[in-house]
Coordinates of C-alpha atoms in Angstrom, one line a residue:
M1 CA -26.0 -15.9 71.9
K2 CA -22.2 -15.8 72.0
L3 CA -22.1 -18.7 69.5
N4 CA -24.3 -16.7 67.0
V5 CA -22.1 -13.6 67.4
A6 CA -18.9 -15.6 66.9
L7 CA -20.5 -17.3 63.8
K8 CA -21.4 -13.9 62.4
G9 CA -17.9 -12.7 62.8
V10 CA -16.4 -15.8 60.9
I11 CA -19.0 -15.3 58.2
A12 CA -18.1 -11.6 57.9
V13 CA -14.4 -12.5 57.8
V14 CA -15.0 -15.1 55.1
C15 CA -17.2 -12.8 53.0
G16 CA -14.5 -10.0 53.3
L17 CA -11.8 -12.4 52.1
S18 CA -14.1 -13.4 49.2
L19 CA -14.6 -9.8 48.2
L20 CA -10.9 -9.2 48.3
S21 CA -10.3 -12.2 46.1
C22 CA -13.0 -11.1 43.8
N23 CA -11.7 -7.6 43.5
K24 CA -8.1 -8.7 43.1
S25 CA -7.2 -8.0 39.5
N26 CA -5.6 -10.7 37.3
N27 CA -4.2 -9.3 34.0
Y28 CA -3.4 -12.8 32.8
K29 CA -0.2 -11.5 31.2
N30 CA 1.7 -14.8 31.5
T31 CA -1.3 -17.0 32.4
S32 CA -4.0 -18.4 30.0
R33 CA -7.3 -16.8 30.6
A34 CA -8.8 -19.8 28.8
T35 CA -7.1 -22.8 30.7
G36 CA -5.0 -21.3 33.5
W37 CA -1.9 -22.9 32.2
D38 CA 1.3 -20.7 32.2
I39 CA 2.2 -19.1 28.8
N40 CA 5.8 -19.3 27.5
S41 CA 6.8 -22.1 29.8
D42 CA 7.4 -25.9 29.5
E43 CA 4.3 -26.4 31.7
G44 CA 1.9 -24.7 29.3
G45 CA 3.7 -25.2 26.0
F46 CA 1.9 -22.3 24.3
Q47 CA 4.5 -19.6 23.0
Y48 CA 3.3 -16.0 22.6
N49 CA 4.7 -12.5 22.9
T50 CA 3.0 -11.3 26.2
D51 CA 5.4 -8.2 26.3
Y52 CA 4.0 -6.7 23.1
K53 CA 3.3 -2.9 23.6
E54 CA 2.0 -1.5 20.3
Q55 CA 2.9 -1.3 16.7
E56 CA 6.1 0.8 16.0
A57 CA 6.2 3.1 12.9
A58 CA 8.1 1.4 10.3
P59 CA 10.9 3.1 8.4
G60 CA 9.7 6.2 6.6
L61 CA 6.2 6.2 8.0
V62 CA 4.3 8.4 10.3
F63 CA 1.1 7.6 12.2
V64 CA -2.3 8.7 10.8
E65 CA -5.0 8.4 13.4
G66 CA -8.3 7.3 11.8
G67 CA -11.7 8.9 11.9
T68 CA -14.6 10.1 9.9
Y69 CA -14.7 12.8 7.2
T70 CA -16.5 13.8 4.1
M71 CA -14.9 12.2 1.1
G72 CA -15.3 13.8 -2.3
R73 CA -16.4 17.3 -1.4
V74 CA -14.9 19.5 -3.9
Q75 CA -15.6 23.2 -3.8
D76 CA -15.1 23.8 -7.6
D77 CA -16.0 21.6 -10.4
P78 CA -15.3 23.6 -13.7
M79 CA -14.4 20.2 -15.4
H80 CA -17.9 18.9 -14.9
D81 CA -16.5 15.4 -14.3
W82 CA -19.3 14.6 -11.9
N83 CA -17.2 11.9 -10.5
N84 CA -17.2 13.4 -6.9
T85 CA -20.3 12.9 -4.7
P86 CA -19.7 13.9 -1.0
T87 CA -20.0 10.8 1.1
Q88 CA -19.4 10.3 4.8
Q89 CA -16.6 7.7 5.3
H90 CA -14.7 6.2 8.2
V91 CA -11.1 5.4 7.9
Q92 CA -9.1 3.1 10.3
S93 CA -5.8 4.3 11.7
F94 CA -2.9 3.6 9.5
Y95 CA 0.7 4.8 8.7
M96 CA 1.8 6.7 5.7
D97 CA 5.1 7.7 4.1
E98 CA 6.3 11.1 5.4
T99 CA 7.2 12.0 1.8
E100 CA 6.8 10.6 -1.7
V101 CA 9.2 7.7 -2.6
T102 CA 12.4 9.4 -3.9
N103 CA 14.8 8.5 -6.6
K104 CA 17.3 7.3 -4.1
M105 CA 14.8 5.0 -2.5
Y106 CA 13.9 3.5 -5.9
L107 CA 17.5 3.2 -7.0
E108 CA 18.1 1.0 -3.9
Y109 CA 15.3 -1.3 -5.2
L110 CA 17.0 -1.4 -8.6
D111 CA 20.4 -2.1 -7.1
W112 CA 18.9 -5.1 -5.2
L113 CA 17.3 -6.5 -8.3
R114 CA 20.4 -6.1 -10.3
R115 CA 22.5 -7.9 -7.7
V116 CA 20.1 -10.8 -7.1
F117 CA 18.7 -11.2 -10.6
P118 CA 21.4 -10.1 -12.9
P119 CA 20.0 -8.8 -16.1
S120 CA 23.0 -10.3 -18.0
E121 CA 21.3 -13.7 -17.5
Q122 CA 18.4 -14.2 -19.9
N123 CA 16.1 -15.8 -17.4
Y124 CA 16.3 -12.7 -15.3
K125 CA 16.7 -9.9 -17.8
N126 CA 13.0 -8.9 -17.8
I127 CA 12.8 -8.8 -14.0
Y128 CA 15.3 -5.8 -13.9
D129 CA 14.0 -4.2 -17.1
G130 CA 10.4 -4.4 -15.9
A131 CA 11.2 -2.4 -12.8
L132 CA 13.1 0.4 -14.6
P133 CA 11.3 3.8 -14.7
D134 CA 10.4 5.1 -18.1
T135 CA 12.8 8.1 -18.3
L136 CA 11.4 9.0 -21.8
V137 CA 8.3 10.5 -20.1
W138 CA 10.3 13.8 -19.9
R139 CA 10.4 14.2 -23.6
N140 CA 8.2 16.8 -25.4
R141 CA 7.9 17.2 -29.1
L142 CA 8.2 20.9 -28.8
G143 CA 10.5 21.1 -25.8
Y144 CA 14.1 20.4 -24.8
N145 CA 14.0 18.1 -21.7
E146 CA 17.0 15.8 -22.4
T147 CA 18.6 16.9 -19.1
M148 CA 15.9 15.2 -17.1
V149 CA 15.9 12.2 -19.5
T150 CA 19.5 11.4 -18.8
N151 CA 19.9 12.7 -15.2
Y152 CA 16.6 12.9 -13.2
L153 CA 16.6 9.3 -12.0
R154 CA 20.3 8.6 -11.2
H155 CA 22.1 11.9 -10.7
P156 CA 22.8 12.7 -7.0
A157 CA 21.4 16.3 -7.5
Y158 CA 18.0 14.7 -7.8
A159 CA 18.4 12.0 -5.1
E160 CA 15.7 13.4 -2.8
Y161 CA 13.3 14.3 -5.6
P162 CA 10.2 12.1 -6.0
V163 CA 10.6 9.2 -8.5
V164 CA 8.5 9.6 -11.7
G165 CA 8.1 7.5 -14.8
V166 CA 6.8 4.6 -12.5
S167 CA 3.6 2.8 -13.4
W168 CA 1.0 1.7 -10.8
I169 CA 2.2 -1.9 -11.3
Q170 CA 5.8 -1.0 -10.6
A171 CA 4.8 1.0 -7.6
V172 CA 3.1 -2.2 -6.3
E173 CA 6.1 -4.3 -6.9
F174 CA 8.3 -1.8 -5.2
S175 CA 6.0 -2.0 -2.1
K176 CA 6.3 -5.7 -2.0
W177 CA 10.1 -5.5 -2.1
R178 CA 10.2 -2.9 0.6
T179 CA 8.1 -5.0 2.9
D180 CA 10.6 -7.9 2.6
R181 CA 13.6 -5.8 3.1
V182 CA 12.3 -4.0 6.3
N183 CA 11.2 -7.3 7.9
E184 CA 14.5 -8.9 6.9
H185 CA 16.3 -6.1 8.5
R186 CA 14.3 -6.3 11.7
L187 CA 14.7 -10.0 12.1
Q188 CA 18.4 -9.6 11.5
D189 CA 18.6 -7.0 14.2
E190 CA 16.8 -9.3 16.6
G191 CA 19.1 -12.2 15.9
F192 CA 16.7 -14.4 14.0
I193 CA 18.7 -14.0 10.8
K194 CA 22.4 -14.2 11.0
E195 CA 24.2 -10.8 10.6
G196 CA 25.1 -10.0 7.0
A197 CA 22.9 -12.7 5.5
H198 CA 21.2 -10.1 3.2
L199 CA 24.6 -9.8 1.5
S200 CA 26.2 -13.3 1.8
D201 CA 23.2 -15.6 1.6
V202 CA 20.9 -13.9 -0.9
E203 CA 20.9 -15.2 -4.4
A204 CA 18.2 -15.7 -7.1
S205 CA 17.1 -19.1 -5.7
S206 CA 17.1 -18.0 -2.0
T207 CA 15.6 -14.6 -1.3
F208 CA 13.8 -13.5 1.9
N209 CA 10.0 -13.2 1.5
T210 CA 7.9 -12.3 4.5
E211 CA 5.0 -14.7 3.8
T212 CA 7.3 -17.5 2.9
Y213 CA 9.2 -17.1 6.2
I214 CA 6.0 -17.1 8.1
H215 CA 4.4 -20.1 6.4
T216 CA 7.2 -22.3 5.5
P217 CA 10.6 -21.0 7.1
S218 CA 12.4 -24.1 6.0
K219 CA 12.2 -22.7 2.4
A220 CA 13.4 -19.2 3.4
Y221 CA 17.0 -18.5 4.1
G222 CA 18.2 -17.5 7.5
G223 CA 17.3 -18.7 11.1
N224 CA 17.9 -18.3 14.7
T225 CA 21.7 -18.5 15.3
E226 CA 21.2 -19.1 19.1
I227 CA 19.4 -22.4 19.3
S228 CA 17.5 -23.3 22.6
Q229 CA 16.9 -26.8 24.0
G230 CA 13.8 -29.0 23.6
G231 CA 10.7 -28.5 21.6
D232 CA 8.3 -30.3 19.3
E233 CA 8.4 -30.1 15.5
S234 CA 5.9 -27.6 14.0
Q235 CA 5.7 -25.2 11.1
D236 CA 7.5 -22.4 12.9
R237 CA 9.9 -24.6 15.1
L238 CA 12.1 -27.0 13.1
S239 CA 13.6 -29.9 15.1
E240 CA 17.4 -30.2 14.7
T241 CA 20.3 -31.9 16.6
N242 CA 23.3 -30.2 17.9
E243 CA 26.9 -31.5 17.7
A244 CA 26.2 -34.0 20.6
G245 CA 23.2 -35.4 18.8
N246 CA 20.7 -34.0 21.3
P247 CA 17.4 -32.7 20.0
V248 CA 17.1 -28.9 19.9
K249 CA 14.7 -26.5 18.3
K250 CA 15.3 -23.6 15.9
V251 CA 12.8 -20.8 16.5
Y252 CA 11.3 -18.9 13.5
P253 CA 9.1 -16.0 14.7
G254 CA 5.8 -15.7 13.1
R255 CA 3.0 -13.0 13.4
E256 CA 2.4 -13.9 17.0
S257 CA 5.9 -12.8 17.8
G258 CA 4.8 -9.1 17.0
L259 CA 8.2 -8.6 15.1
I260 CA 6.7 -8.9 11.6
Y261 CA 5.5 -5.6 10.1
P262 CA 2.3 -5.6 8.1
E263 CA 2.9 -5.0 4.3
Y264 CA 3.9 -1.7 2.8
R265 CA 1.2 -1.0 0.0
L266 CA -0.4 1.8 -1.8
P267 CA -2.9 3.7 0.2
T268 CA -6.5 3.5 -0.7
E269 CA -8.2 6.6 -2.2
A270 CA -10.2 7.1 1.0
E271 CA -6.9 6.9 3.2
W272 CA -5.0 9.2 0.9
E273 CA -7.7 11.9 0.8
Y274 CA -8.2 11.6 4.6
A275 CA -4.5 11.9 5.3
A276 CA -4.1 14.9 2.8
L277 CA -6.8 16.9 4.5
G278 CA -5.1 16.6 7.9
L279 CA -8.3 17.3 9.8
V280 CA -6.6 16.3 13.1
G281 CA -5.3 19.8 13.8
I282 CA -8.6 21.6 13.1
R283 CA -11.3 22.2 15.6
N284 CA -13.5 24.2 13.4
Y285 CA -17.0 22.7 12.6
N286 CA -17.1 23.7 9.0
T287 CA -13.7 22.2 8.3
Y288 CA -14.7 19.0 10.0
R289 CA -17.9 18.8 7.8
G290 CA -15.6 18.8 4.7
R291 CA -15.1 22.4 3.8
K292 CA -11.4 22.5 4.0
K293 CA -10.0 23.2 0.5
Y294 CA -6.3 22.3 0.8
P295 CA -4.0 20.2 3.1
W296 CA -3.3 23.5 4.8
D297 CA -5.7 25.8 6.6
G298 CA -7.2 28.6 4.5
Q299 CA -8.5 29.2 1.0
Y300 CA -5.4 30.3 -0.7
T301 CA -2.1 28.8 -2.0
R302 CA 0.1 31.5 -0.5
N303 CA 1.3 31.6 3.2
G304 CA -0.6 34.2 5.4
D305 CA 1.9 34.1 8.3
V306 CA 3.6 37.5 8.8
K307 CA 7.2 36.1 8.6
K308 CA 6.4 34.1 5.4
M309 CA 3.8 36.2 3.8
G310 CA 3.2 35.5 0.1
D311 CA 5.4 32.4 0.0
Q312 CA 3.8 29.5 -2.1
L313 CA 2.7 26.6 0.0
A314 CA 3.0 23.9 -2.8
N315 CA 4.7 23.3 -6.1
F316 CA 2.3 23.7 -8.9
K317 CA 1.7 25.5 -12.3
Q318 CA 0.6 29.0 -11.5
G319 CA -0.4 30.0 -15.1
D320 CA 0.4 29.5 -18.7
G321 CA 4.1 29.4 -19.0
D322 CA 4.4 30.0 -15.2
Y323 CA 5.8 26.9 -13.4
G324 CA 7.5 28.6 -10.6
G325 CA 6.8 32.4 -10.7
I326 CA 9.3 35.3 -11.2
A327 CA 12.8 34.5 -10.1
G328 CA 13.3 35.8 -6.5
W329 CA 11.3 35.9 -3.3
S330 CA 8.0 35.3 -5.1
D331 CA 9.1 32.1 -6.7
D332 CA 7.9 28.7 -5.4
G333 CA 11.4 27.3 -5.7
A334 CA 10.8 24.8 -8.4
D335 CA 10.1 24.6 -12.0
I336 CA 9.7 20.8 -12.3
T337 CA 9.5 18.7 -9.3
A338 CA 11.1 19.9 -6.0
E339 CA 13.1 18.1 -3.3
V340 CA 11.0 16.5 -0.8
K341 CA 10.3 18.5 2.4
S342 CA 10.6 21.8 0.5
Y343 CA 7.3 22.9 1.8
E344 CA 5.7 22.7 5.3
P345 CA 3.9 19.4 6.2
N346 CA 0.2 19.2 7.0
D347 CA -1.1 18.5 10.5
F348 CA -0.3 14.8 10.2
G349 CA 3.3 15.6 9.4
L350 CA 3.0 14.6 5.8
Y351 CA 4.8 16.6 3.0
D352 CA 3.7 17.4 -0.4
M353 CA 0.1 16.1 -0.2
A354 CA -0.6 18.8 -2.7
G355 CA 1.7 19.6 -5.6
N356 CA 5.1 18.4 -6.5
V357 CA 3.8 15.0 -8.1
S358 CA 0.4 13.5 -8.2
E359 CA 0.3 10.1 -6.6
W360 CA -1.0 6.6 -7.3
V361 CA -3.5 5.2 -5.0
A362 CA -4.7 1.5 -4.9
D363 CA -8.2 2.0 -6.2
V364 CA -9.6 0.9 -9.5
Y365 CA -11.3 4.0 -11.0
R366 CA -15.1 4.3 -11.2
P367 CA -17.0 7.6 -11.7
I368 CA -19.0 6.8 -8.5
V369 CA -18.1 5.9 -4.9
D370 CA -20.7 3.4 -3.7
D371 CA -21.4 4.7 -0.2
E372 CA -24.7 2.9 0.0
F373 CA -22.9 -0.4 0.2
N374 CA -20.0 0.5 2.3
D375 CA -18.8 3.5 4.4
F376 CA -16.0 1.9 6.3
N377 CA -12.5 1.6 4.8
Y378 CA -13.9 2.1 1.3
Y379 CA -11.8 0.5 -1.5
R380 CA -12.6 -0.7 -5.0
G381 CA -10.0 -3.2 -6.3
N382 CA -10.2 -6.3 -4.3
V383 CA -8.9 -9.4 -6.0
Y384 CA -8.9 -12.2 -3.5
T385 CA -6.3 -15.0 -3.8
K386 CA -4.9 -17.8 -1.7
H387 CA -1.7 -19.7 -1.4
A388 CA -1.2 -22.4 -4.0
I389 CA -0.7 -25.8 -2.4
N390 CA 1.4 -28.7 -3.5
E391 CA 0.1 -32.3 -3.7
D392 CA 1.9 -33.1 -0.4
G393 CA -0.1 -30.2 1.4
T394 CA 2.8 -27.7 1.5
V395 CA 2.7 -24.2 0.1
K396 CA 4.2 -23.8 -3.4
V397 CA 7.2 -21.5 -3.5
V398 CA 8.2 -20.0 -6.8
G399 CA 11.5 -21.3 -8.1
T400 CA 13.9 -19.8 -10.5
D401 CA 12.2 -21.8 -13.4
D402 CA 8.6 -20.8 -12.3
I403 CA 8.7 -17.2 -13.0
V404 CA 5.6 -15.9 -14.8
Y405 CA 5.6 -12.7 -16.8
D406 CA 2.6 -10.6 -17.6
T407 CA 2.5 -8.6 -20.9
L408 CA 1.3 -5.1 -20.4
S409 CA -0.7 -3.1 -22.9
N410 CA 2.4 -1.5 -24.3
G411 CA 4.0 -4.8 -24.9
K412 CA 6.5 -4.6 -22.0
L413 CA 7.0 -7.7 -19.7
V414 CA 6.8 -7.5 -15.9
A415 CA 7.4 -10.5 -13.5
R416 CA 4.2 -11.5 -11.7
N417 CA 6.1 -13.2 -9.1
L418 CA 9.8 -13.6 -8.0
P419 CA 11.7 -16.7 -6.7
G420 CA 11.1 -17.3 -3.0
E421 CA 7.5 -15.9 -3.0
I422 CA 4.5 -18.1 -2.4
A423 CA 2.5 -18.7 -5.6
Q424 CA -1.0 -17.3 -5.6
V425 CA -4.2 -18.6 -7.1
P426 CA -7.7 -17.3 -7.3
V427 CA -10.2 -18.3 -4.5
T428 CA -12.7 -20.9 -5.9
D429 CA -16.4 -21.5 -5.5
E430 CA -15.5 -23.9 -2.7
D431 CA -13.9 -21.1 -0.8
T432 CA -16.9 -18.9 -1.2
Y433 CA -19.7 -21.5 -0.6
M434 CA -22.3 -20.2 1.8
R435 CA -20.5 -17.0 2.3
T436 CA -22.4 -13.7 2.4
N437 CA -19.6 -11.1 2.5
F438 CA -18.0 -12.2 -1.0
T439 CA -18.8 -14.7 -3.6
E440 CA -15.9 -14.6 -6.1
S441 CA -12.2 -13.8 -6.5
D442 CA -12.4 -10.7 -8.6
Q443 CA -14.5 -7.9 -6.9
R444 CA -13.4 -5.0 -9.1
D445 CA -16.8 -4.8 -10.9
F446 CA -18.9 -5.4 -7.8
R447 CA -22.2 -3.4 -8.1
D448 CA -20.9 -2.0 -11.3
G449 CA -21.5 -4.3 -14.2
D450 CA -25.2 -5.1 -13.6
K451 CA -28.2 -3.2 -14.7
S452 CA -29.0 -1.8 -11.3
S453 CA -25.6 0.0 -11.1
S454 CA -25.9 1.7 -14.5
R455 CA -28.7 4.0 -15.8
Y456 CA -28.2 3.3 -19.4
Y457 CA -26.7 -0.2 -19.4
Q458 CA -26.6 -1.9 -22.8
P459 CA -24.5 -5.0 -23.8
F460 CA -22.0 -4.4 -26.6
Q461 CA -20.3 -6.7 -28.9
D462 CA -16.7 -7.6 -27.7
T463 CA -13.8 -8.5 -30.0
D464 CA -14.9 -12.2 -30.1
G465 CA -18.3 -11.2 -31.5
E466 CA -20.1 -12.2 -28.2
A467 CA -22.1 -9.8 -26.0
S468 CA -19.8 -8.5 -23.4
K469 CA -20.7 -8.4 -19.7
R470 CA -18.2 -5.6 -19.1
M471 CA -19.9 -2.3 -18.1
Y472 CA -17.4 -0.1 -19.8
N473 CA -16.7 -0.4 -23.5
S474 CA -13.0 0.2 -23.1
P475 CA -10.1 -0.7 -25.4
T476 CA -8.4 -4.2 -25.0
Y477 CA -4.7 -4.7 -25.7
D478 CA -4.4 -8.5 -26.2
N479 CA -3.8 -8.6 -29.9
F480 CA -0.1 -9.8 -29.6
S481 CA 2.0 -12.4 -31.3
Y482 CA 4.3 -14.2 -28.9
S483 CA 7.7 -15.9 -29.3
D484 CA 8.1 -19.5 -28.1
S485 CA 9.9 -18.2 -25.0
T486 CA 7.7 -16.2 -22.6
S487 CA 10.7 -14.5 -21.3
E488 CA 11.4 -13.0 -24.7
G489 CA 8.1 -11.3 -25.0
I490 CA 6.1 -10.4 -28.1
T491 CA 7.2 -10.3 -31.6
E492 CA 4.4 -8.1 -33.0
R493 CA 2.2 -5.7 -31.3
G494 CA -1.5 -5.4 -32.1
Y495 CA -4.1 -2.7 -31.7
D496 CA -7.8 -2.7 -30.7
K497 CA -9.7 -1.5 -33.9
E498 CA -13.1 -1.7 -32.4
K499 CA -15.3 1.3 -31.8
R500 CA -14.8 2.1 -28.0
T501 CA -16.5 4.7 -26.0
T502 CA -14.5 5.1 -22.8
L503 CA -11.0 4.5 -21.3
V504 CA -12.4 3.3 -18.0
S505 CA -11.8 -0.4 -17.3
D506 CA -10.6 -2.6 -14.5
E507 CA -7.0 -1.7 -15.5
V508 CA -7.2 2.0 -14.7
R509 CA -6.2 3.4 -11.3
V510 CA -7.0 6.6 -9.4
Y511 CA -4.2 9.2 -8.9
K512 CA -4.6 12.0 -6.6
G513 CA -3.2 15.4 -5.7
G514 CA -1.9 18.2 -8.1
S515 CA 1.5 18.1 -9.5
W516 CA 4.2 20.5 -10.8
R517 CA 2.3 20.5 -14.1
D518 CA -1.2 21.2 -12.6
R519 CA -3.1 24.4 -11.9
A520 CA -4.2 25.1 -8.2
Y521 CA -7.6 23.5 -9.1
W522 CA -6.1 20.0 -8.8
L523 CA -4.5 20.6 -5.3
D524 CA -7.8 20.0 -3.7
P525 CA -7.4 16.5 -2.1
A526 CA -11.0 15.5 -3.1
Q527 CA -10.2 15.9 -6.9
R528 CA -9.6 12.5 -8.6
R529 CA -8.3 11.4 -12.0
Y530 CA -7.4 8.1 -13.5
F531 CA -4.6 6.7 -15.7
P532 CA -3.8 3.1 -17.0
Q533 CA -2.1 1.1 -14.5
D534 CA 0.8 0.0 -16.8
M535 CA 1.6 3.4 -18.1
A536 CA 3.8 6.2 -16.5
T537 CA 4.1 10.0 -16.8
D538 CA 6.5 12.7 -15.7
Y539 CA 4.0 14.0 -13.0
I540 CA 2.8 10.9 -11.2
G541 CA 4.8 9.4 -8.3
F542 CA 3.6 7.4 -5.2
R543 CA 4.0 7.0 -1.5
N544 CA 3.5 3.9 0.7
A545 CA 1.0 3.2 3.5
M546 CA 0.7 0.5 6.1
S547 CA -2.1 -0.7 8.2
R548 CA -2.2 -0.2 11.9
V549 CA -3.0 -3.2 14.0
G550 CA -4.3 -2.9 17.5
S551 CA -5.6 0.3 19.1
K552 CA -7.0 3.2 17.1
S553 CA -4.9 5.7 18.9
L554 CA -1.3 5.9 20.1
D555 CA -2.8 7.0 23.5
K556 CA -4.5 3.8 24.8
N557 CA -5.9 5.8 27.7
K558 CA -8.0 8.0 25.5
T559 CA -11.0 5.7 25.6
A560 CA -10.8 5.3 29.3
R561 CA -10.6 9.1 29.9
S562 CA -13.6 9.8 27.5
N563 CA -15.7 7.3 29.5

């Protein structure tokens, strides 16, 4: 009897200890959940940033928490474009520029290009020239606008005004440059690139590129100035020796470090429209369902607040010959563009999401949004590529003699890649074999060039006399005569003399938001228009976006509380 009691007591104690051990939480912060080895130690070998908190907002950006909304719901359609069909879409969280890219920001880009790729050298001349905004967009045959032609881009009076005269292609190139400069700055602050390297070490043959630094750091300038002992040789840890001849390792942080920002890019149309609406601050059911007309609350363009009653909420054309109103209190404060932050931001903290300048977005234009196929992070314009690989298995980094120039429809040249970047090639059939999510590199025409995507699809004769597979019978601009040297461009411009029925093609991009030249009708974030990607105007600018990695919300406890 006593033995049984004692045995039961031992069993109870053992079970209690087992329960305690089972309930004991192990967050596996510095221990592998897979193998049990220590992380970031000589014992385990595996190196990883276990102290990472969450993505920080990169310079110029504000957080936009993702969610669902009704895309393309316009309240007025007097133009009868029929290119807006309300669709329910979900957008992931992302970051967006607080303001449009300004003249001062773009001049910093031009200054860098001029220093690193001097236009005085023939091999680099078209790199700088291809990035210059077209200041002649201000000219009008029956107007005097020479002040803007000569001053708007460079004069300090316009420093904080949105840059214009920039094509979609130029905006994309600026975004790539910005990505590299921001990551270069962060790595320099963290001590992985020596201080001042962006001034002392940068030259045409050695520029910092984020992807090159990640994939083949030995071909990117800079490195960790404080070298630690030991280590094996790998792609991101290069074996070296110190003065005593002992092996050391030089660490180059990759994506696993958490220090590398995702790329700056143009926002997708779905992202831009969602951010412009700013639904985060509204608890009204009708607004949530897509009946909010402007980035601000209400149905009017003038402020209804008692203290600011009657003030315009955006910079737009109010009527024929009326670009700002009568001088005085009723004026909107601008006749052309206005300085950024001249008007109140929307509920996401974004300025000028209506008025001032319209803005490029990433999407290729089509009259329809194919919500039947995808309602998550919708985007038309994917062209999938991969890194070019040398015969020895290393990635191919563009050299000073490998620059490729693309000829635009207007005959101008723009550099497809810059020295220091990793060369890109289209994905092949081998890459897409047995895949169900995509089958080829260029997806711009997906569900658009086949009979099922067009009500009245009919093949037409292309310039070569063969039946074209393109859905849209749009002009082509490839009738050029070239000089022997690609960098010298074309010697004779050609014109498409075929009978065309539309301007819609894979080379036209969507732009959103009303501008200083537009009536209030275009201030509706759902309105959409298109323009050739290699042309520019005096009313289209742009701002950048950046994807968010990790949690949907800045408040990681939101999900736990909701459960």
